[in-house]
PDB file of C-alpha atoms in Angstrom:
ATOM      1  CA  MET Q 245      -1.184  -4.812  15.044  1.00  0.00           C
ATOM      2  CA  LEU Q 246       0.724  -2.046  12.988  1.00  0.00           C
ATOM      3  CA  SER Q 247       0.112   1.292  14.276  1.00  0.00           C
ATOM      4  CA  VAL Q 248       1.714   4.590  12.488  1.00  0.00           C
ATOM      5  CA  GLY Q 249       5.458   5.089  13.090  1.00  0.00           C
ATOM      6  CA  SER Q 250       6.367   1.588  13.246  1.00  0.00           C
ATOM      7  CA  LYS Q 251       8.574   0.251  11.320  1.00  0.00           C
ATOM      8  CA  LEU Q 252       8.211  -2.758   9.217  1.00  0.00           C
ATOM      9  CA  GLU Q 253       9.443  -5.936   8.561  1.00  0.00           C
ATOM     10  CA  VAL Q 254      10.640  -6.306   4.685  1.00  0.00           C
ATOM     11  CA  PHE Q 255      11.846  -8.813   2.871  1.00  0.00           C
ATOM     12  CA  ASN Q 256      13.373  -8.945  -1.052  1.00  0.00           C
ATOM     13  CA  VAL Q 257      13.306  -5.466  -1.368  1.00  0.00           C
ATOM     14  CA  GLN Q 258      13.489  -4.245  -5.499  1.00  0.00           C
ATOM     15  CA  ARG Q 259      13.013  -1.218  -7.269  1.00  0.00           C
ATOM     16  CA  GLN Q 260      12.516   0.011 -11.081  1.00  0.00           C
ATOM     17  CA  SER Q 261      12.225   3.331 -12.249  1.00  0.00           C
ATOM     18  CA  LEU Q 262       9.068   4.481 -13.973  1.00  0.00           C
ATOM     19  CA  GLU Q 263       8.197   6.660 -16.624  1.00  0.00           C
ATOM     20  CA  ASN Q 264       9.071  10.711 -15.398  1.00  0.00           C
ATOM     21  CA  GLY Q 265      11.756   9.984 -12.750  1.00  0.00           C
ATOM     22  CA  TRP Q 266       8.791   7.808 -10.590  1.00  0.00           C
ATOM     23  CA  TRP Q 267      10.055   4.670  -8.811  1.00  0.00           C
ATOM     24  CA  GLN Q 268       8.151   1.127  -8.633  1.00  0.00           C
ATOM     25  CA  ILE Q 269       9.260  -0.692  -5.141  1.00  0.00           C
ATOM     26  CA  ASP Q 270       8.436  -4.157  -5.088  1.00  0.00           C
ATOM     27  CA  MET Q 271       8.641  -5.806  -1.663  1.00  0.00           C
ATOM     28  CA  THR Q 272       7.626  -8.493   0.720  1.00  0.00           C
ATOM     29  CA  LEU Q 273       5.731  -7.465   3.877  1.00  0.00           C
ATOM     30  CA  GLU Q 274       5.655 -10.205   7.417  1.00  0.00           C
ATOM     31  CA  VAL Q 275       2.666  -8.070   8.399  1.00  0.00           C
ATOM     32  CA  LEU Q 276       0.392  -6.119   6.311  1.00  0.00           C
ATOM     33  CA  PRO Q 277      -1.257  -3.238   7.612  1.00  0.00           C
ATOM     34  CA  GLN Q 278      -5.372  -2.972   7.723  1.00  0.00           C
ATOM     35  CA  PRO Q 279      -6.517  -1.238   5.774  1.00  0.00           C
ATOM     36  CA  LEU Q 280      -3.963  -1.059   2.895  1.00  0.00           C
ATOM     37  CA  LEU Q 281      -5.511   1.144   1.192  1.00  0.00           C
ATOM     38  CA  GLY Q 282      -4.689   4.375   1.518  1.00  0.00           C
ATOM     39  CA  ALA Q 283      -1.873   3.732   3.897  1.00  0.00           C
ATOM     40  CA  ARG Q 284       1.284   5.197   3.295  1.00  0.00           C
ATOM     41  CA  PHE Q 285       4.819   4.159   3.714  1.00  0.00           C
ATOM     42  CA  THR Q 286       8.453   5.745   3.956  1.00  0.00           C
ATOM     43  CA  LEU Q 287      11.097   4.227   2.463  1.00  0.00           C
ATOM     44  CA  GLY Q 288      14.501   6.202   3.738  1.00  0.00           C
ATOM     45  CA  GLN Q 289      12.959   9.929   3.189  1.00  0.00           C
ATOM     46  CA  TYR Q 290      11.164   9.102   0.327  1.00  0.00           C
ATOM     47  CA  GLU Q 291       6.916   8.952   0.607  1.00  0.00           C
ATOM     48  CA  MET Q 292       5.209   5.908  -1.032  1.00  0.00           C
ATOM     49  CA  ALA Q 293       1.737   3.782  -1.201  1.00  0.00           C
ATOM     50  CA  VAL Q 294       0.928   0.484  -2.299  1.00  0.00           C
ATOM     51  CA  CYS Q 295      -0.751  -0.398  -5.766  1.00  0.00           C
ATOM     52  CA  ARG Q 296      -0.647  -3.995  -6.088  1.00  0.00           C
ATOM     53  CA  ILE Q 297      -0.468  -7.098  -4.138  1.00  0.00           C
ATOM     54  CA  LYS Q 298      -0.601 -10.222  -4.054  1.00  0.00           C
ATOM     55  CA  ASP Q 299      -0.385 -12.566  -0.651  1.00  0.00           C
ATOM     56  CA  HIS Q 300       2.436 -10.573   1.470  1.00  0.00           C
ATOM     57  CA  HIS Q 301       4.079  -9.157  -2.250  1.00  0.00           C
ATOM     58  CA  VAL Q 302       3.824  -5.498  -2.398  1.00  0.00           C
ATOM     59  CA  SER Q 303       4.578  -3.225  -5.453  1.00  0.00           C
ATOM     60  CA  CYS Q 304       4.462   0.797  -4.688  1.00  0.00           C
ATOM     61  CA  LEU Q 305       4.531   3.941  -6.474  1.00  0.00           C
ATOM     62  CA  MET Q 306       6.925   7.039  -5.297  1.00  0.00           C
ATOM     63  CA  MET Q 307       6.850   9.730  -6.959  1.00  0.00           C
ATOM     64  CA  PRO Q 308       9.865  11.782  -8.399  1.00  0.00           C
ATOM     65  CA  THR Q 309      13.063  11.777  -6.454  1.00  0.00           C
ATOM     66  CA  GLU Q 310      16.075  13.252  -6.724  1.00  0.00           C
ATOM     67  CA  SER Q 311      18.307  11.301  -6.019  1.00  0.00           C
ATOM     68  CA  LEU Q 312      18.185   6.897  -6.381  1.00  0.00           C
ATOM     69  CA  PRO Q 313      16.087   5.441  -3.520  1.00  0.00           C
ATOM     70  CA  ASN Q 314      18.186   3.530  -1.206  1.00  0.00           C
ATOM     71  CA  VAL Q 315      16.453  -0.216  -0.784  1.00  0.00           C
ATOM     72  CA  HIS Q 316      18.669  -0.659   2.108  1.00  0.00           C
ATOM     73  CA  GLU Q 317      16.982   2.185   4.015  1.00  0.00           C
ATOM     74  CA  PRO Q 318      13.596   1.053   6.868  1.00  0.00           C
ATOM     75  CA  VAL Q 319      10.386   0.818   5.676  1.00  0.00           C
ATOM     76  CA  THR Q 320       7.993   2.723   8.161  1.00  0.00           C
ATOM     77  CA  LEU Q 321       4.027   3.134   8.330  1.00  0.00           C
ATOM     78  CA  THR Q 322       3.261   6.785   8.666  1.00  0.00           C
ATOM     79  CA  HIS Q 323      -0.391   6.426   7.681  1.00  0.00           C
ATOM     80  CA  LEU Q 324      -3.760   4.643   8.109  1.00  0.00           C
ATOM     81  CA  ALA Q 325      -6.669   5.369   5.960  1.00  0.00           C
ATOM     82  CA  ASP Q 326     -10.686   4.983   7.052  1.00  0.00           C
ATOM     83  CA  GLU Q 327     -12.286   1.968   5.765  1.00  0.00           C
ATOM     84  CA  LEU Q 328     -14.092   1.884   2.236  1.00  0.00           C
ATOM     85  CA  PRO Q 329     -17.738   2.114   2.361  1.00  0.00           C
ATOM     86  CA  LYS Q 330     -18.699  -1.754   1.383  1.00  0.00           C
ATOM     87  CA  ASP Q 331     -22.131  -1.991  -0.260  1.00  0.00           C
ATOM     88  CA  LEU Q 332     -20.667   0.238  -3.581  1.00  0.00           C
ATOM     89  CA  GLU Q 333     -22.671  -2.547  -5.603  1.00  0.00           C
ATOM     90  CA  SER Q 334     -25.442  -0.384  -4.699  1.00  0.00           C
ATOM     91  CA  ILE Q 335     -24.311   3.040  -6.110  1.00  0.00           C
ATOM     92  CA  ARG Q 336     -25.339   3.664  -9.429  1.00  0.00           C
ATOM     93  CA  GLN Q 337     -22.551   5.537 -10.788  1.00  0.00           C
ATOM     94  CA  LEU Q 338     -19.105   6.058  -8.765  1.00  0.00           C
ATOM     95  CA  LEU Q 339     -16.024   8.268  -9.793  1.00  0.00           C
ATOM     96  CA  VAL Q 340     -12.662   7.326  -8.318  1.00  0.00           C
ATOM     97  CA  VAL Q 341     -10.208  10.025  -8.543  1.00  0.00           C
ATOM     98  CA  GLY Q 342      -6.873   9.786  -8.078  1.00  0.00           C
ATOM     99  CA  LYS Q 343      -3.839  12.276  -7.462  1.00  0.00           C
ATOM    100  CA  ASP Q 344      -0.161  12.015  -7.418  1.00  0.00           C
ATOM    101  CA  LEU Q 345       0.283   8.870  -5.125  1.00  0.00           C
ATOM    102  CA  GLY Q 346      -3.511   8.614  -4.833  1.00  0.00           C
ATOM    103  CA  ILE Q 347      -3.260   7.149  -8.127  1.00  0.00           C
ATOM    104  CA  ALA Q 348      -1.486   3.932  -6.153  1.00  0.00           C
ATOM    105  CA  ASP Q 349      -4.477   3.865  -4.040  1.00  0.00           C
ATOM    106  CA  VAL Q 350      -7.494   3.822  -7.249  1.00  0.00           C
ATOM    107  CA  LEU Q 351      -5.268   0.968  -8.906  1.00  0.00           C
ATOM    108  CA  LEU Q 352      -5.146  -0.974  -5.909  1.00  0.00           C
ATOM    109  CA  TRP Q 353      -8.888  -0.143  -5.267  1.00  0.00           C
ATOM    110  CA  SER Q 354      -9.694  -1.346  -8.388  1.00  0.00           C
ATOM    111  CA  GLN Q 355      -8.175  -4.791  -8.389  1.00  0.00           C
ATOM    112  CA  HIS Q 356     -10.222  -5.644  -5.508  1.00  0.00           C
ATOM    113  CA  GLN Q 357     -13.601  -4.187  -7.516  1.00  0.00           C
ATOM    114  CA  SER Q 358     -16.534  -6.961  -8.969  1.00  0.00           C
ATOM    115  CA  GLU Q 359     -17.338  -6.153 -12.473  1.00  0.00           C
ATOM    116  CA  GLU Q 360     -20.543  -4.712 -11.537  1.00  0.00           C
ATOM    117  CA  VAL Q 361     -18.945  -2.075  -9.984  1.00  0.00           C
ATOM    118  CA  ALA Q 362     -15.983  -1.946 -12.574  1.00  0.00           C
ATOM    119  CA  TYR Q 363     -18.704  -1.552 -15.309  1.00  0.00           C
ATOM    120  CA  LYS Q 364     -20.243   1.548 -13.195  1.00  0.00           C
ATOM    121  CA  SER Q 365     -16.934   3.202 -12.678  1.00  0.00           C
ATOM    122  CA  LEU Q 366     -15.415   6.491 -14.142  1.00  0.00           C
ATOM    123  CA  VAL Q 367     -11.701   6.441 -12.809  1.00  0.00           C
ATOM    124  CA  LEU Q 368      -9.340   9.655 -13.396  1.00  0.00           C
ATOM    125  CA  LEU Q 369      -5.704   9.537 -12.597  1.00  0.00           C
ATOM    126  CA  SER Q 370      -3.596  12.655 -12.523  1.00  0.00           C
ATOM    127  CA  ALA Q 371      -0.180  13.588 -11.866  1.00  0.00           C
ATOM    128  CA  GLU Q 372       2.460  16.559 -13.158  1.00  0.00           C
ATOM    129  CA  ALA Q 373       4.053  13.730 -14.458  1.00  0.00           C
ATOM    130  CA  PHE Q 374       2.701  10.552 -15.158  1.00  0.00           C
ATOM    131  CA  PRO Q 375       4.492   6.939 -14.160  1.00  0.00           C
ATOM    132  CA  TRP Q 376       3.729   4.787 -17.235  1.00  0.00           C
ATOM    133  CA  LYS Q 377       3.641   6.294 -21.165  1.00  0.00           C
ATOM    134  CA  ILE Q 378      -0.128   7.893 -21.691  1.00  0.00           C
ATOM    135  CA  LYS Q 379      -0.988   5.992 -25.407  1.00  0.00           C
ATOM    136  CA  PRO Q 380      -5.305   7.487 -26.299  1.00  0.00           C
ATOM    137  CA  ALA Q 381      -7.456   5.850 -24.468  1.00  0.00           C
ATOM    138  CA  ARG Q 382      -9.505   2.817 -25.921  1.00  0.00           C
ATOM    139  CA  TYR Q 383     -12.949   3.591 -23.989  1.00  0.00           C
ATOM    140  CA  MET Q 384     -13.855   7.118 -24.500  1.00  0.00           C
ATOM    141  CA  VAL Q 385     -16.213   9.124 -22.380  1.00  0.00           C
ATOM    142  CA  SER Q 386     -18.818  11.302 -24.661  1.00  0.00           C
ATOM    143  CA  LEU Q 387     -18.674  14.354 -21.856  1.00  0.00           C
ATOM    144  CA  LEU Q 388     -14.824  14.339 -21.801  1.00  0.00           C
ATOM    145  CA  PRO Q 389     -12.634  15.608 -24.366  1.00  0.00           C
ATOM    146  CA  GLU Q 390     -11.377  13.338 -26.605  1.00  0.00           C
ATOM    147  CA  THR Q 391      -7.161  14.336 -25.562  1.00  0.00           C
ATOM    148  CA  ILE Q 392      -8.135  12.416 -22.620  1.00  0.00           C
ATOM    149  CA  GLY Q 393      -5.278   9.650 -22.367  1.00  0.00           C
ATOM    150  CA  ALA Q 394      -5.114   5.869 -20.770  1.00  0.00           C
ATOM    151  CA  SER Q 395      -3.102   3.656 -18.274  1.00  0.00           C
ATOM    152  CA  GLU Q 396      -2.273  -0.089 -19.490  1.00  0.00           C
ATOM    153  CA  LEU Q 397      -2.746  -1.017 -15.963  1.00  0.00           C
ATOM    154  CA  LEU Q 398      -7.019   0.198 -15.899  1.00  0.00           C
ATOM    155  CA  GLU Q 399      -7.968  -0.904 -19.545  1.00  0.00           C
TER     156      GLU Q 399
END
């Protein structure tokens, strides 16, 4: 069982630059912390959060950094969050908000939701500089301004 402060055994660490100085760090974890949603890691001195998972292969978002992240630095678990409620199907409408590294949490959460929960959810993401190119949203919400943008990952 992993705890906060644990150094993780990671393999195949790769980095990819995203828009506005953000980074995507892809790696394979020997052991996955539980719950993974809301967990925070550091790669050297930089904080990151998981946005996508398949088996033990994870993709993390890292906020803009002054220098290039070194993929040979140790990866440390720095935060574990509480589990989310399991009965989201019973909620009539759901507002999901993610800011900065919280964007990764929302993407990870949305990957594991049923169509029923996804259909009645409104997802809002916020960052001073967004990690992907912004384009006009295909699906508009009548109560929000028309200047809202969308990310292909969510549409």
